[in-house]
Coordinates of C-alpha atoms and ligand atoms in Angstrom, one line a residue:
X1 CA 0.6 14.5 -25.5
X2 CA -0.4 12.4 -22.5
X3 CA 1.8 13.6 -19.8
X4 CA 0.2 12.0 -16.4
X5 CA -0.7 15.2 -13.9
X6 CA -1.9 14.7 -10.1
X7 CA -3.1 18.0 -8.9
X8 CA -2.3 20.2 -11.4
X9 CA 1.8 19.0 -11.0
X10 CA 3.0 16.2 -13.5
X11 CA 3.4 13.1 -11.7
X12 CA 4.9 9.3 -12.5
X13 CA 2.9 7.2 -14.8
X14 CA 1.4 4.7 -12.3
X15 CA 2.1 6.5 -8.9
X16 CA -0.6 7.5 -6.3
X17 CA -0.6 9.5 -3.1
X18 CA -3.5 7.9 -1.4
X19 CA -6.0 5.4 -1.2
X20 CA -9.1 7.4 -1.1
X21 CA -12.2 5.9 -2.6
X22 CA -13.0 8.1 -6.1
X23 CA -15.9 10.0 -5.9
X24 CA -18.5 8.3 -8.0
X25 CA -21.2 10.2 -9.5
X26 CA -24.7 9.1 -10.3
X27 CA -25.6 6.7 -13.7
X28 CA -27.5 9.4 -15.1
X29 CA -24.6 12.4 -14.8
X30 CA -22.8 13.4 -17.1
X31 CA -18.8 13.6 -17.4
X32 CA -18.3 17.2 -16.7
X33 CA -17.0 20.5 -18.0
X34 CA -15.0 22.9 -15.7
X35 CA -14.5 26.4 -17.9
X36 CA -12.3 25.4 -20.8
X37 CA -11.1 21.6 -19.5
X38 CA -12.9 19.1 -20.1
X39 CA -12.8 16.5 -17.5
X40 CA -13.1 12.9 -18.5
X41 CA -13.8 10.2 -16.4
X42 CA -14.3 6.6 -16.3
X43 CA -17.6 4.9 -16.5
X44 CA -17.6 1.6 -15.0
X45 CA -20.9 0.0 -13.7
X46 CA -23.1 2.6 -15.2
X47 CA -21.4 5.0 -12.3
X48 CA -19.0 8.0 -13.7
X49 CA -15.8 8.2 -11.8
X50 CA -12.2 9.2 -11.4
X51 CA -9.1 7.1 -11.6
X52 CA -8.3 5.6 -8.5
X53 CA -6.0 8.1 -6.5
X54 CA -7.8 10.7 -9.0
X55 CA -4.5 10.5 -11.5
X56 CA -5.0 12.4 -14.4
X57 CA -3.3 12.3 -18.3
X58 CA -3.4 15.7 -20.0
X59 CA -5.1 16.4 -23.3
X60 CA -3.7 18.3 -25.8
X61 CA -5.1 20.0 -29.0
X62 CA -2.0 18.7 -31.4
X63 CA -2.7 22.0 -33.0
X64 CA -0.9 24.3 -30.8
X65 CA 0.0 22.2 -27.6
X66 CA -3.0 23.6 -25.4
X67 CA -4.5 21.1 -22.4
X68 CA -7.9 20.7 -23.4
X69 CA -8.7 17.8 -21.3
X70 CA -7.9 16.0 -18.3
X71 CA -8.9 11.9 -18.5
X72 CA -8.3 9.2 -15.8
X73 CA -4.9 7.6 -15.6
X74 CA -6.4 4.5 -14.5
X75 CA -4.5 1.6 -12.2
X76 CA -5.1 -1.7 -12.1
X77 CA -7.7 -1.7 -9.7
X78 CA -9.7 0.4 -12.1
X79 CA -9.3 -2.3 -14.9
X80 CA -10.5 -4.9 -12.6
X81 CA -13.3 -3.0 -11.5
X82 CA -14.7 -2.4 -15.1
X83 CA -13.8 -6.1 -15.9
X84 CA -15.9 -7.3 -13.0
X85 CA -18.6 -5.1 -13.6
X86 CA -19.2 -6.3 -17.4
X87 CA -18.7 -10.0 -16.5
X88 CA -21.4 -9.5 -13.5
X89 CA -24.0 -7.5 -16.3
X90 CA -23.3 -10.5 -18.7
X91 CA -26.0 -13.1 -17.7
X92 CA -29.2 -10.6 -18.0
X93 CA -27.7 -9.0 -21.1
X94 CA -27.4 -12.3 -23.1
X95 CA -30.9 -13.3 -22.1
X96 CA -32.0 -10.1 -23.6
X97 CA -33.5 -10.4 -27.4
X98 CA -30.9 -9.1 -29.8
X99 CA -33.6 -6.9 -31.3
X100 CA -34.1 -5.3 -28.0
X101 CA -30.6 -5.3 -27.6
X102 CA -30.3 -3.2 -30.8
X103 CA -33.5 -0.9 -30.2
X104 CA -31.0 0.4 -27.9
X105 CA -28.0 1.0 -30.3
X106 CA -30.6 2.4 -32.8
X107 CA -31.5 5.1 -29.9
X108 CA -27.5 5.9 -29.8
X109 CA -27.3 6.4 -33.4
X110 CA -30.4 8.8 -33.0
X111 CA -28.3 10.5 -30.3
X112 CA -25.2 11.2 -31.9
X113 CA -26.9 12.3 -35.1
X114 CA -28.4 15.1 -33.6
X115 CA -25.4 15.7 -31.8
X116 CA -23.0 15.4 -34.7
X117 CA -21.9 19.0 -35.3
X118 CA -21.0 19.1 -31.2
X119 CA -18.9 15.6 -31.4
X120 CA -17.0 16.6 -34.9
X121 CA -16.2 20.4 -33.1
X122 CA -14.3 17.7 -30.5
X123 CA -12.7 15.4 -32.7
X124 CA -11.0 18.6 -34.8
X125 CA -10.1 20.4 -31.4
X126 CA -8.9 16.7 -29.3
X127 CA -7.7 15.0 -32.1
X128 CA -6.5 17.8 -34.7
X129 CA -8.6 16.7 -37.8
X130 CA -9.9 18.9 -40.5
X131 CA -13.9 20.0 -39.5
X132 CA -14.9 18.5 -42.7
X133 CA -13.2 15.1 -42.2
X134 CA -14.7 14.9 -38.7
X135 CA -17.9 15.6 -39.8
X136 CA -16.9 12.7 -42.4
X137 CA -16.1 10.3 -39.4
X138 CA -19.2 11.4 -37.7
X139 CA -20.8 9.9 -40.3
X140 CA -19.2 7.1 -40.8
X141 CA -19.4 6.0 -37.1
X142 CA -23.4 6.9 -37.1
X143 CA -23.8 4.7 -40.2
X144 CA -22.1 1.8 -38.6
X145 CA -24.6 2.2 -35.4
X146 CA -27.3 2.2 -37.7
X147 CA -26.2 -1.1 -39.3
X148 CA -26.2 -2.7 -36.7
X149 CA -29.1 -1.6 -35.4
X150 CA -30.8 -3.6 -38.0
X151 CA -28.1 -6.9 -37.1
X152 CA -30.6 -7.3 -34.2
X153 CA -33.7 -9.1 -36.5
X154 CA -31.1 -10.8 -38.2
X155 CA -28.8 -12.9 -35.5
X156 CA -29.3 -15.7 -37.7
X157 CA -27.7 -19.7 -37.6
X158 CA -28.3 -22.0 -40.0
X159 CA -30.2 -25.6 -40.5
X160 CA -28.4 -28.4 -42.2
X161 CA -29.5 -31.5 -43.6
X162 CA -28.6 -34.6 -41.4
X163 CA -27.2 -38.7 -42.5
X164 CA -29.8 -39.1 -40.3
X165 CA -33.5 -40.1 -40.9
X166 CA -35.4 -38.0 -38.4
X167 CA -32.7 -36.2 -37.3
X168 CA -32.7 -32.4 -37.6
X169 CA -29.5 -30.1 -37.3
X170 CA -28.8 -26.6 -37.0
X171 CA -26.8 -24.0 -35.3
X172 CA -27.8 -20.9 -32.6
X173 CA -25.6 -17.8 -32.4
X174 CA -24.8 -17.0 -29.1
X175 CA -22.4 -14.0 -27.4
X176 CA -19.4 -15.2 -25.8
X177 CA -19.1 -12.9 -22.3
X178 CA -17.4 -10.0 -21.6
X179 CA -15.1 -8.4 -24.9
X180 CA -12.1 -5.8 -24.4
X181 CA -12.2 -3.2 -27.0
X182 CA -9.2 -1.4 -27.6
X183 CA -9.2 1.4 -30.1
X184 CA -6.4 4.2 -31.5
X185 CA -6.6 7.8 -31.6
X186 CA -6.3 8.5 -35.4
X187 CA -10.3 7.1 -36.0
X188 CA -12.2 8.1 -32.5
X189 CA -15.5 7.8 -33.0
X190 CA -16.1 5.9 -36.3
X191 CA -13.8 2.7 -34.6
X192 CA -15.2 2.4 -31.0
X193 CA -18.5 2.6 -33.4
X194 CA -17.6 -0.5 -35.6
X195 CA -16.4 -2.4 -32.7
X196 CA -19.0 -2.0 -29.9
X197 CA -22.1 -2.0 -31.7
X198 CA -21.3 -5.5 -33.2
X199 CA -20.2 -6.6 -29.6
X200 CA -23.4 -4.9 -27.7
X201 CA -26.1 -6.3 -30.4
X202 CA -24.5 -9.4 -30.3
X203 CA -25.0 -9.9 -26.4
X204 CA -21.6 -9.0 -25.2
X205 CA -20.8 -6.9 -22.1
X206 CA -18.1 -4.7 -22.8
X207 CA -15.0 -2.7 -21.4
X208 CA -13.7 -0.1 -24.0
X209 CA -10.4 1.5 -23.7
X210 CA -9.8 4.6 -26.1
X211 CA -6.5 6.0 -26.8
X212 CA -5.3 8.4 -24.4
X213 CA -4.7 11.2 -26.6
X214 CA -8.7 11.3 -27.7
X215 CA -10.8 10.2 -24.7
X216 CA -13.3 13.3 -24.7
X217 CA -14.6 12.1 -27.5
X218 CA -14.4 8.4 -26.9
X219 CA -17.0 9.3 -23.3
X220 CA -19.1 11.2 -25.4
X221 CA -19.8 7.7 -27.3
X222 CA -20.2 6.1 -23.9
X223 CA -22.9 8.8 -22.8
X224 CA -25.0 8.4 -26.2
X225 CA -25.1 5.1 -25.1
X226 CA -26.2 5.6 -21.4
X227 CA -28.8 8.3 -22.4
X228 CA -30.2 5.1 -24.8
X229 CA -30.5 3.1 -21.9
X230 CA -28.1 0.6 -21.9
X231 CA -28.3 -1.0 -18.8
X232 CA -25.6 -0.5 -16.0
X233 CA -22.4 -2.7 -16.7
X234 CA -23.1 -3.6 -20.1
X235 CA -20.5 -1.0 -21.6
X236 CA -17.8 -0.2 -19.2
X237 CA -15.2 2.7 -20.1
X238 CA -11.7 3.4 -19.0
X239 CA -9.0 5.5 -19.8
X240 CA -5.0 4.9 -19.1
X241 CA -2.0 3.5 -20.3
X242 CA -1.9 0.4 -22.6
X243 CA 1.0 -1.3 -20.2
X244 CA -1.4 -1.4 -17.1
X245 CA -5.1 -0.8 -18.5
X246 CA -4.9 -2.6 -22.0
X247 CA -2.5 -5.2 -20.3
X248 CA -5.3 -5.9 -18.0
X249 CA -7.8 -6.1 -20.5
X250 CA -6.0 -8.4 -22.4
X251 CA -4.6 -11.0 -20.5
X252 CA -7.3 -11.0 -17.6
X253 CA -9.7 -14.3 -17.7
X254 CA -12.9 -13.2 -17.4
X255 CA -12.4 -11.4 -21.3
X256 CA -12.8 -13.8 -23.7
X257 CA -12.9 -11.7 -26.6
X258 CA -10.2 -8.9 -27.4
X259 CA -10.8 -6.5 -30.8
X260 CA -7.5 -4.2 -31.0
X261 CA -6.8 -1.7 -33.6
X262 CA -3.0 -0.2 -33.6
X263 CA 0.0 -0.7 -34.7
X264 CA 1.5 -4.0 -36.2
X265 CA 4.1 -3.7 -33.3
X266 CA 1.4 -3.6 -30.5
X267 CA -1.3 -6.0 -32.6
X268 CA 1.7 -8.9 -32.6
X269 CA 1.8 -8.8 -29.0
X270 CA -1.6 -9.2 -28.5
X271 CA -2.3 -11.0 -30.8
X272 CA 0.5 -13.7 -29.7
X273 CA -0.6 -13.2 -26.0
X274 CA -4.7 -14.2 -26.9
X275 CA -3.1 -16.8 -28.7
X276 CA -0.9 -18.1 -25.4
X277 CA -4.8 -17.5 -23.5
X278 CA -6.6 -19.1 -26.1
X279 CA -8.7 -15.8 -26.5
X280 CA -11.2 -14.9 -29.8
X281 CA -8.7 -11.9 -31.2
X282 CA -9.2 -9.6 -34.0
X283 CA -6.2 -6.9 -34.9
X284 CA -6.5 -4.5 -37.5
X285 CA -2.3 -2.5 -37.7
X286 CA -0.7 -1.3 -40.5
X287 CA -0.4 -0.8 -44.2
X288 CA 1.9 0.4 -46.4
X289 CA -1.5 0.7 -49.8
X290 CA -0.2 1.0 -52.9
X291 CA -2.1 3.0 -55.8
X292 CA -1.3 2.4 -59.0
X293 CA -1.8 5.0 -62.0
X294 CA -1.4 3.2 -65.6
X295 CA -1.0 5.6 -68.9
X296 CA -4.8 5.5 -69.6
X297 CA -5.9 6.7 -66.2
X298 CA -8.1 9.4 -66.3
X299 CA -5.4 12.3 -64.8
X300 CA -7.2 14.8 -63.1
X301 CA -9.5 12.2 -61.3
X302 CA -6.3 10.7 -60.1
X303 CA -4.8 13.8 -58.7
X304 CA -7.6 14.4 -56.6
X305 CA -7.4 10.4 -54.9
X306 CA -4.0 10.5 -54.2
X307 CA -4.3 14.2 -52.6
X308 CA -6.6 12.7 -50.3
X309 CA -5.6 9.3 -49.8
X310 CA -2.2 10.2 -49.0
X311 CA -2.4 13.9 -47.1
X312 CA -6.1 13.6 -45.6
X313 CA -5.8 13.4 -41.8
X314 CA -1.7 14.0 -42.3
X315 CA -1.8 10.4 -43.5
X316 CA -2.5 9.2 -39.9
X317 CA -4.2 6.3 -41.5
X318 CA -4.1 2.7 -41.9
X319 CA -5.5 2.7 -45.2
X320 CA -3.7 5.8 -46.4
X321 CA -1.7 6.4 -50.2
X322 CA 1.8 5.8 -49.2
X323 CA 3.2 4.4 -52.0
X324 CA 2.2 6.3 -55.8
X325 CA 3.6 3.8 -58.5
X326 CA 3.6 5.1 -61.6
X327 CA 3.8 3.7 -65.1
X328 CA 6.9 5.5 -66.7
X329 CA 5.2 7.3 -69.6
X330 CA 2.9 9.7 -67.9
X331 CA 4.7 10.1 -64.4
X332 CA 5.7 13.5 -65.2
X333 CA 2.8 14.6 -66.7
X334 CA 0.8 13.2 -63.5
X335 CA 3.5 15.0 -61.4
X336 CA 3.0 18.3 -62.8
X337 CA -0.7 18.6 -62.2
X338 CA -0.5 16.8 -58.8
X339 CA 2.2 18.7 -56.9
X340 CA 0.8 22.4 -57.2
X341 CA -2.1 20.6 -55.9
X342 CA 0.2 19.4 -53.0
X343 CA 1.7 22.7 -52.4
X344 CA -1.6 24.1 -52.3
X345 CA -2.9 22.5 -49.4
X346 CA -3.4 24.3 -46.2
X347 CA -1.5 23.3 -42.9
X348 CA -3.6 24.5 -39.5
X349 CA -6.2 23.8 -36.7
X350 CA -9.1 21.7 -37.8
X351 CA -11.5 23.6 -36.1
X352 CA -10.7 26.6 -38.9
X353 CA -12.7 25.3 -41.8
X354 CA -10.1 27.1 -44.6
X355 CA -7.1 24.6 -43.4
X356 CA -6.8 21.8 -45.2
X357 CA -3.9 19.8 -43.5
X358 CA -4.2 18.0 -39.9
X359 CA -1.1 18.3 -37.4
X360 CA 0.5 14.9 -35.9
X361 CA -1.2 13.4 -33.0
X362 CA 2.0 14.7 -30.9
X363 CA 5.5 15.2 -30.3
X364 CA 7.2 11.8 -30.5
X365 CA 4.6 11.3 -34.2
X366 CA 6.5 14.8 -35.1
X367 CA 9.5 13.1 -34.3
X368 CA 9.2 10.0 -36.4
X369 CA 7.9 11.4 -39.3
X370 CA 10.9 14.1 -39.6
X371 CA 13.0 11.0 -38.8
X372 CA 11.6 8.9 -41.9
X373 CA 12.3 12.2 -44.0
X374 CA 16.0 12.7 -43.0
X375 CA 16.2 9.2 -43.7
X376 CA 14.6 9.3 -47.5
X377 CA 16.9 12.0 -48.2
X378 CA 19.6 10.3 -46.8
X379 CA 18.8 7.1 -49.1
X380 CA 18.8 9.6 -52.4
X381 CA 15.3 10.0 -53.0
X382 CA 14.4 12.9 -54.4
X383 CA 12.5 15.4 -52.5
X384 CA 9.7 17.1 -55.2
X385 CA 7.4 18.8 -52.2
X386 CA 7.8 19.6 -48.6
X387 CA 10.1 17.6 -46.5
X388 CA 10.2 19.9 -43.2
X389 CA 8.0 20.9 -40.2
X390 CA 5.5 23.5 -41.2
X391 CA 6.6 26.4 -38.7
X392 CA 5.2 29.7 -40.0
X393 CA 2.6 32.0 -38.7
X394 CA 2.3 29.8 -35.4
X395 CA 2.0 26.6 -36.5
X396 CA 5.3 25.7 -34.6
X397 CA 2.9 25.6 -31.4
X398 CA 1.4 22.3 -33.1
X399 CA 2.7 19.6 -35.1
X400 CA 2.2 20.0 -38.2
X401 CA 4.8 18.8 -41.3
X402 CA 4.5 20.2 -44.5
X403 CA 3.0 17.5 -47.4
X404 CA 6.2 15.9 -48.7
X405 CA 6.7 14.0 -51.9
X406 CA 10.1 11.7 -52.6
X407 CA 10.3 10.6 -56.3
X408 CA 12.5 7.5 -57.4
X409 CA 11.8 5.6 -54.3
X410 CA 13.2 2.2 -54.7
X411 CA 11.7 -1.1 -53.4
X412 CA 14.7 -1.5 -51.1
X413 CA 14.2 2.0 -49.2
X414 CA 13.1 2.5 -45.9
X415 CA 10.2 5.1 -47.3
X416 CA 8.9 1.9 -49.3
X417 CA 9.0 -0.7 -47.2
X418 CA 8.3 0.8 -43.7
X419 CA 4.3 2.5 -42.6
X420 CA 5.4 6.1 -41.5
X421 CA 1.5 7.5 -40.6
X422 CA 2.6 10.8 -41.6
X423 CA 2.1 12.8 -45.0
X424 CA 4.8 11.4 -46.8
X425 CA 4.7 9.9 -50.4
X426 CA 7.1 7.7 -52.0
X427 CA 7.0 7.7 -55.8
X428 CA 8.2 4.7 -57.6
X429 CA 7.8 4.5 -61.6
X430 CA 7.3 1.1 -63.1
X431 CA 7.6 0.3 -67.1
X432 CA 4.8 -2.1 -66.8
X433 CA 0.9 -3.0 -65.4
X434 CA 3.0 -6.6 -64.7
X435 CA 5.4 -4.8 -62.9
X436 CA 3.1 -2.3 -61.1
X437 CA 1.1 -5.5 -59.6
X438 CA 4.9 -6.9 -58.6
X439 CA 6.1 -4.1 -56.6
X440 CA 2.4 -3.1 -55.1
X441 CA 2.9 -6.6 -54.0
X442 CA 6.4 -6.5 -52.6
X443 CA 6.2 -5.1 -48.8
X444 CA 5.0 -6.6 -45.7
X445 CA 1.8 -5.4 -45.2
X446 CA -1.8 -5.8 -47.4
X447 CA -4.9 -3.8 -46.1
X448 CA -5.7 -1.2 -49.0
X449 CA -4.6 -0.7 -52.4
X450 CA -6.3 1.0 -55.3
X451 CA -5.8 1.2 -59.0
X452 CA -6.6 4.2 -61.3
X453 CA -7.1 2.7 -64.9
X454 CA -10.0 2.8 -67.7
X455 CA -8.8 -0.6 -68.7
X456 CA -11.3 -3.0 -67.7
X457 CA -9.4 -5.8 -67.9
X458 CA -6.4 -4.6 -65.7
X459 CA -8.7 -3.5 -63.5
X460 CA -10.1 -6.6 -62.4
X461 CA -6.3 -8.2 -62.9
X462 CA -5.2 -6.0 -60.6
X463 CA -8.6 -7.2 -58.3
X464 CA -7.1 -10.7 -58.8
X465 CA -3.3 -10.2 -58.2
X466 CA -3.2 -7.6 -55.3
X467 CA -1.9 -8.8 -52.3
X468 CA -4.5 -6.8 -49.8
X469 CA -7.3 -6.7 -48.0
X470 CA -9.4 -4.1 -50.2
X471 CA -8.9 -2.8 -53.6
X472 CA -10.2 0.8 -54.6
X473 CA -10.5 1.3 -58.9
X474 CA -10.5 4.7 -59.9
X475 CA -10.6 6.1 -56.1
X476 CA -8.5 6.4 -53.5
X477 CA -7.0 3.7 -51.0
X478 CA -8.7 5.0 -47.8
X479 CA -12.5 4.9 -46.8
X480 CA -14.5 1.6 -45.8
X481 CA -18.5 1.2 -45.8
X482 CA -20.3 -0.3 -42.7
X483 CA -22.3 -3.0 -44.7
X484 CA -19.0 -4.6 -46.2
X485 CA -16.2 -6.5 -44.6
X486 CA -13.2 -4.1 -43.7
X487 CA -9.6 -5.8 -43.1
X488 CA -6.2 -6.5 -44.0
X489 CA -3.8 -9.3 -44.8
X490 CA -0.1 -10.4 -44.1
X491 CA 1.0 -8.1 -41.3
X492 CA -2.1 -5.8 -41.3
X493 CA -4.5 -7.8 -39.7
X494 CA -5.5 -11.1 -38.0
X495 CA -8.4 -12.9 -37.2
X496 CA -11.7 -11.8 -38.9
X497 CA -12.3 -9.1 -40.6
X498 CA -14.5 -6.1 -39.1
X499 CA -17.7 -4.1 -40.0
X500 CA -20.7 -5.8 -42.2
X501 CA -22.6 -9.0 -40.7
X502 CA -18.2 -10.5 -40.6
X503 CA -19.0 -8.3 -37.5
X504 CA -21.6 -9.7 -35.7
X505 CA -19.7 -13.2 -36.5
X506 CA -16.9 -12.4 -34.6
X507 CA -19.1 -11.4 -31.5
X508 CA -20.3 -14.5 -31.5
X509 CA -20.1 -18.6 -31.1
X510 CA -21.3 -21.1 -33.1
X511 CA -23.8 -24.0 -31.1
X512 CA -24.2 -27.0 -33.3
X513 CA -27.3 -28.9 -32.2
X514 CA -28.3 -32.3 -33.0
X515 CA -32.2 -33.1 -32.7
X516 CA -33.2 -37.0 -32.9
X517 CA -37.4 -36.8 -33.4
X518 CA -37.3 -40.5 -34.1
X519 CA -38.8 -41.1 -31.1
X520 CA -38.0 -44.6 -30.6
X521 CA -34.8 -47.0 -30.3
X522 CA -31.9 -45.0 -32.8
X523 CA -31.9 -47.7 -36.0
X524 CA -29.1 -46.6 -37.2
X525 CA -25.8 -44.8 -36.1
X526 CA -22.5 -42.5 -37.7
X527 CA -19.6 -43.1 -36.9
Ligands
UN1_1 C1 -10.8 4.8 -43.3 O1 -9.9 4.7 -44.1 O2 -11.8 5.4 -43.5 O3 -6.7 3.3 -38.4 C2 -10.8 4.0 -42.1 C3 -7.1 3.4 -39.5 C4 -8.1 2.4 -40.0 C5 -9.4 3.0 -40.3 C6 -9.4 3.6 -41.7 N1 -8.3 1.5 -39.0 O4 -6.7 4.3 -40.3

């Protein structure tokens, strides 16, 4: 989907023809729209402006392969020049009050709400996903600005008692400097929402790099911002590839603070470099959720979870349904009413609000997710639904792959054990609730799991045993609310977890001070 184009011709990634200074527009214009393209540019020091050597990466709408878009392939130079901006903005934005800091994110939030039918049009036509989902996200993003709006009266430390007479302790909150926020494709706005509003309300300049394959929507979020009046440098924006851009980001010393969402592949190798730099890192990769369905579940409510946990957004989710285990007795039954359901859903362009069923981001996501298949069937399971790329009536223009089901998938197979992001469910029945908490428990990853049951007692035993991050009963595995903490464990996430006040913590430092109001000679001292 990103091939890199100079001049209309596709060039090499990296490559420029000249030096030329980029033409920089003023703080207060806006990216711009030539006929159908979209150009995107970078925003870096409150000025809008092309890459360096005015490289471009091509947009495509996943759902039939059109260029929508053209966004700055950025150098290094680029990176450095957002960097520097930030760090130089840093001194007058932490000496701003965080409540004044968040009257501005509170402006944002009014911004994209009454642009919200305009940004969800772009995330269904950039990104491919269903209008009503991206409406959803739209949402969801606009809720977490809202949140943490409010943060700003609460940027709160705490007083502690002291083995001291006269002595009087207690912490400030403080931002740490300039934060690198790298963010995927699959979640556009409603990330780069749950990331920089933390980072911004808690005094942090920033530098925000969105995935290339959705930055139209990702500088729409940048110019809510502007038009809120964030000051120039504060939030710095720029789009290219993660080996020169996010390499920058990451491993440059004037960040202190990365917050990456990705894959596990890409999050363990920045996580390990912050941890070589001694850098404040967050990662939130993959999952592989379970959801369990025990004999008393309430069917029909089921069905409907697992439809959308697994197939919403083609399953290009970290929290998606990509494991169904089901307890022996009514897997059939639960079969029968859930895969006419399946073959029922509706494979097309999200902008066309009678499809049901995203494509795949792009070409090499095709790929991979017809390789997993070729490989299920290859291991014995047994296909019940789909299992090909959805090619009729022009859908072979996109990427779209049909909603496929594999029963009898065993805790050894590849489709069990390995995060595909593609709508593919593996069925595995259990004879048990001890064994349905056993194998939930037995793969790598632990963001999301749910449970459908009317069992009380399971329920919360399942709460107990689960091996995740969150825990849905009686609804799906995906979804996350901005006032609690959202996060995995084991190989889906380190460092702390995201969204809620965990947020703002994360943003922040910690001083511990020590006031002595003895006012004389100390009598006594600790040791
Ligand atoms: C959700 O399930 O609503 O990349 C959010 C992802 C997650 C976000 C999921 N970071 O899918």
């Amino acid at each position: 989907m990103a091939t890199i184009t100079r001049g209309g011709k596709k060039a090499k990634r990296g490559k420029g023809s000249g030096r030329a200074a980029p033409a920089k527009t003023s703080s207060r214009e806006k990216p711009v729209t030539s006929g159908l393209m979209t150009i995107v540019q970078n925003y870096i020091d409150g000025c809008w402006q092309p890459a360096e050597h005015s490289v471009t990466i091509d947009v495509e709408d996943p759902s039939n392969g059109n260029i929508v878009a053209k966004a700055p392939a950025s150098t290094l130079r680029d990176a450095k020049a957002a960097i520097e901006a930030a760090r130089r903005a840093f001194p007058a934005w932490k000496a701003t009050p965080p409540m004044v800091r968040a009257r501005i994110v509170l402006r944002a939030f009014q911004i994209a709400e009454a642009r919200k039918e305009d940004l969800a049009r772009i995330m269904a036509i950039e990104g491919g996903k269903i209008l009503s989902d991206a409406r959803g996200e739209i949402t969801k993003g606009d809720n977490l600005l809202e949140f943490y709006a409010g943060e700003g009266f609460r940027y709160y430390g705490e007083t502690a008692p002291s083995e001291l007479a006269n002595n009087f302790l207690f912490t400030i909150r403080q931002p740490i400097g300039v934060v690198a926020i790298i963010t995927p494709w699959n979640f556009p706005w409603a990330i780069p929402c749950w990331k920089i509003a933390p980072a911004l309300v808690a005094g942090n300049t920033v530098v925000f790099k969105p995935a290339s394959f959705t930055p139209w929507l990702a500088a729409e979020l940048v110019k809510c911002f502007e038009e809120a009046g964030l000051p120039k440098g504060v939030l710095n924006f720029i789009v290219g590839a993660g080996s020169i851009v996010g390499n920058e980001l990451i491993t440059n010393s004037a960040v202190r603070v990365v917050s990456f969402t990705g894959s596990t592949g890409v999050g363990r190798k920045v996580e390990e470099m912050c941890g070589i730099l001694n850098k404040k890192v967050t990662c939130e990769m993959g999952g592989k959720n379970p959801c369990v369905i025990l004999a008393d579940a309430d069917l029909d409510s089921a069905v409907g979870g697992v439809l959308r946990g697994a197939f919403g957004n083609a399953g290009q989710r970290c929290t998606a349904t990509s494991r169904l285990i089901l307890e022996e007795s009514i897997a059939d039954r639960f079969l029968e009413k859930f895969l006419p359901e399946v073959k029922k859903l509706k494979a097309g362009p999200g902008i066309d609000p009678s499809n049901t069923m995203s494509p795949l981001i792009d070409k090499s996501q095709l790929q991979t997710v017809l390789e997993y298949i070729a490989k299920a069937k290859a291991e014995g399971n047994k296909l019940l639904a789909g299992g090909s790329r959805a090619m009729r009536d022009g859908l072979e223009k996109g990427y779209f792959v049909e909603p496929t089901v594999f029963d009898h998938v065993k805790p050894t197979d590849t489709l069990f054990r390995e995060e595909v992001f593609g709508p593919v469910l593996a069925v595995t029945r259990v004879r048990s609730f001890e064994e349905a908490i056993e194998v939930s428990n037995r793969v790598i990853f632990g963001l999301s799991s749910s449970i459908y049951t009317r069992d009380i007692n399971k329920a919360l035993r399942y709460v107990d045993a689960i091996e995740a991050g969150m825990v849905h009963v009686n609804s799906p595995t995906i979804g996350g609310e901005a006032q609690v903490p959202f996060g995995g464990i084991k190989e889906s996430g380190c460092g702390n977890r995201e969204m809620a006040k965990e947020g703002i913590e994360f943003f922040t430092e910690l001083k511990t001070v020590f006031i002595d109001y003895t006012g004389g000679v100390r009598a006594s001292n600790i040791y």
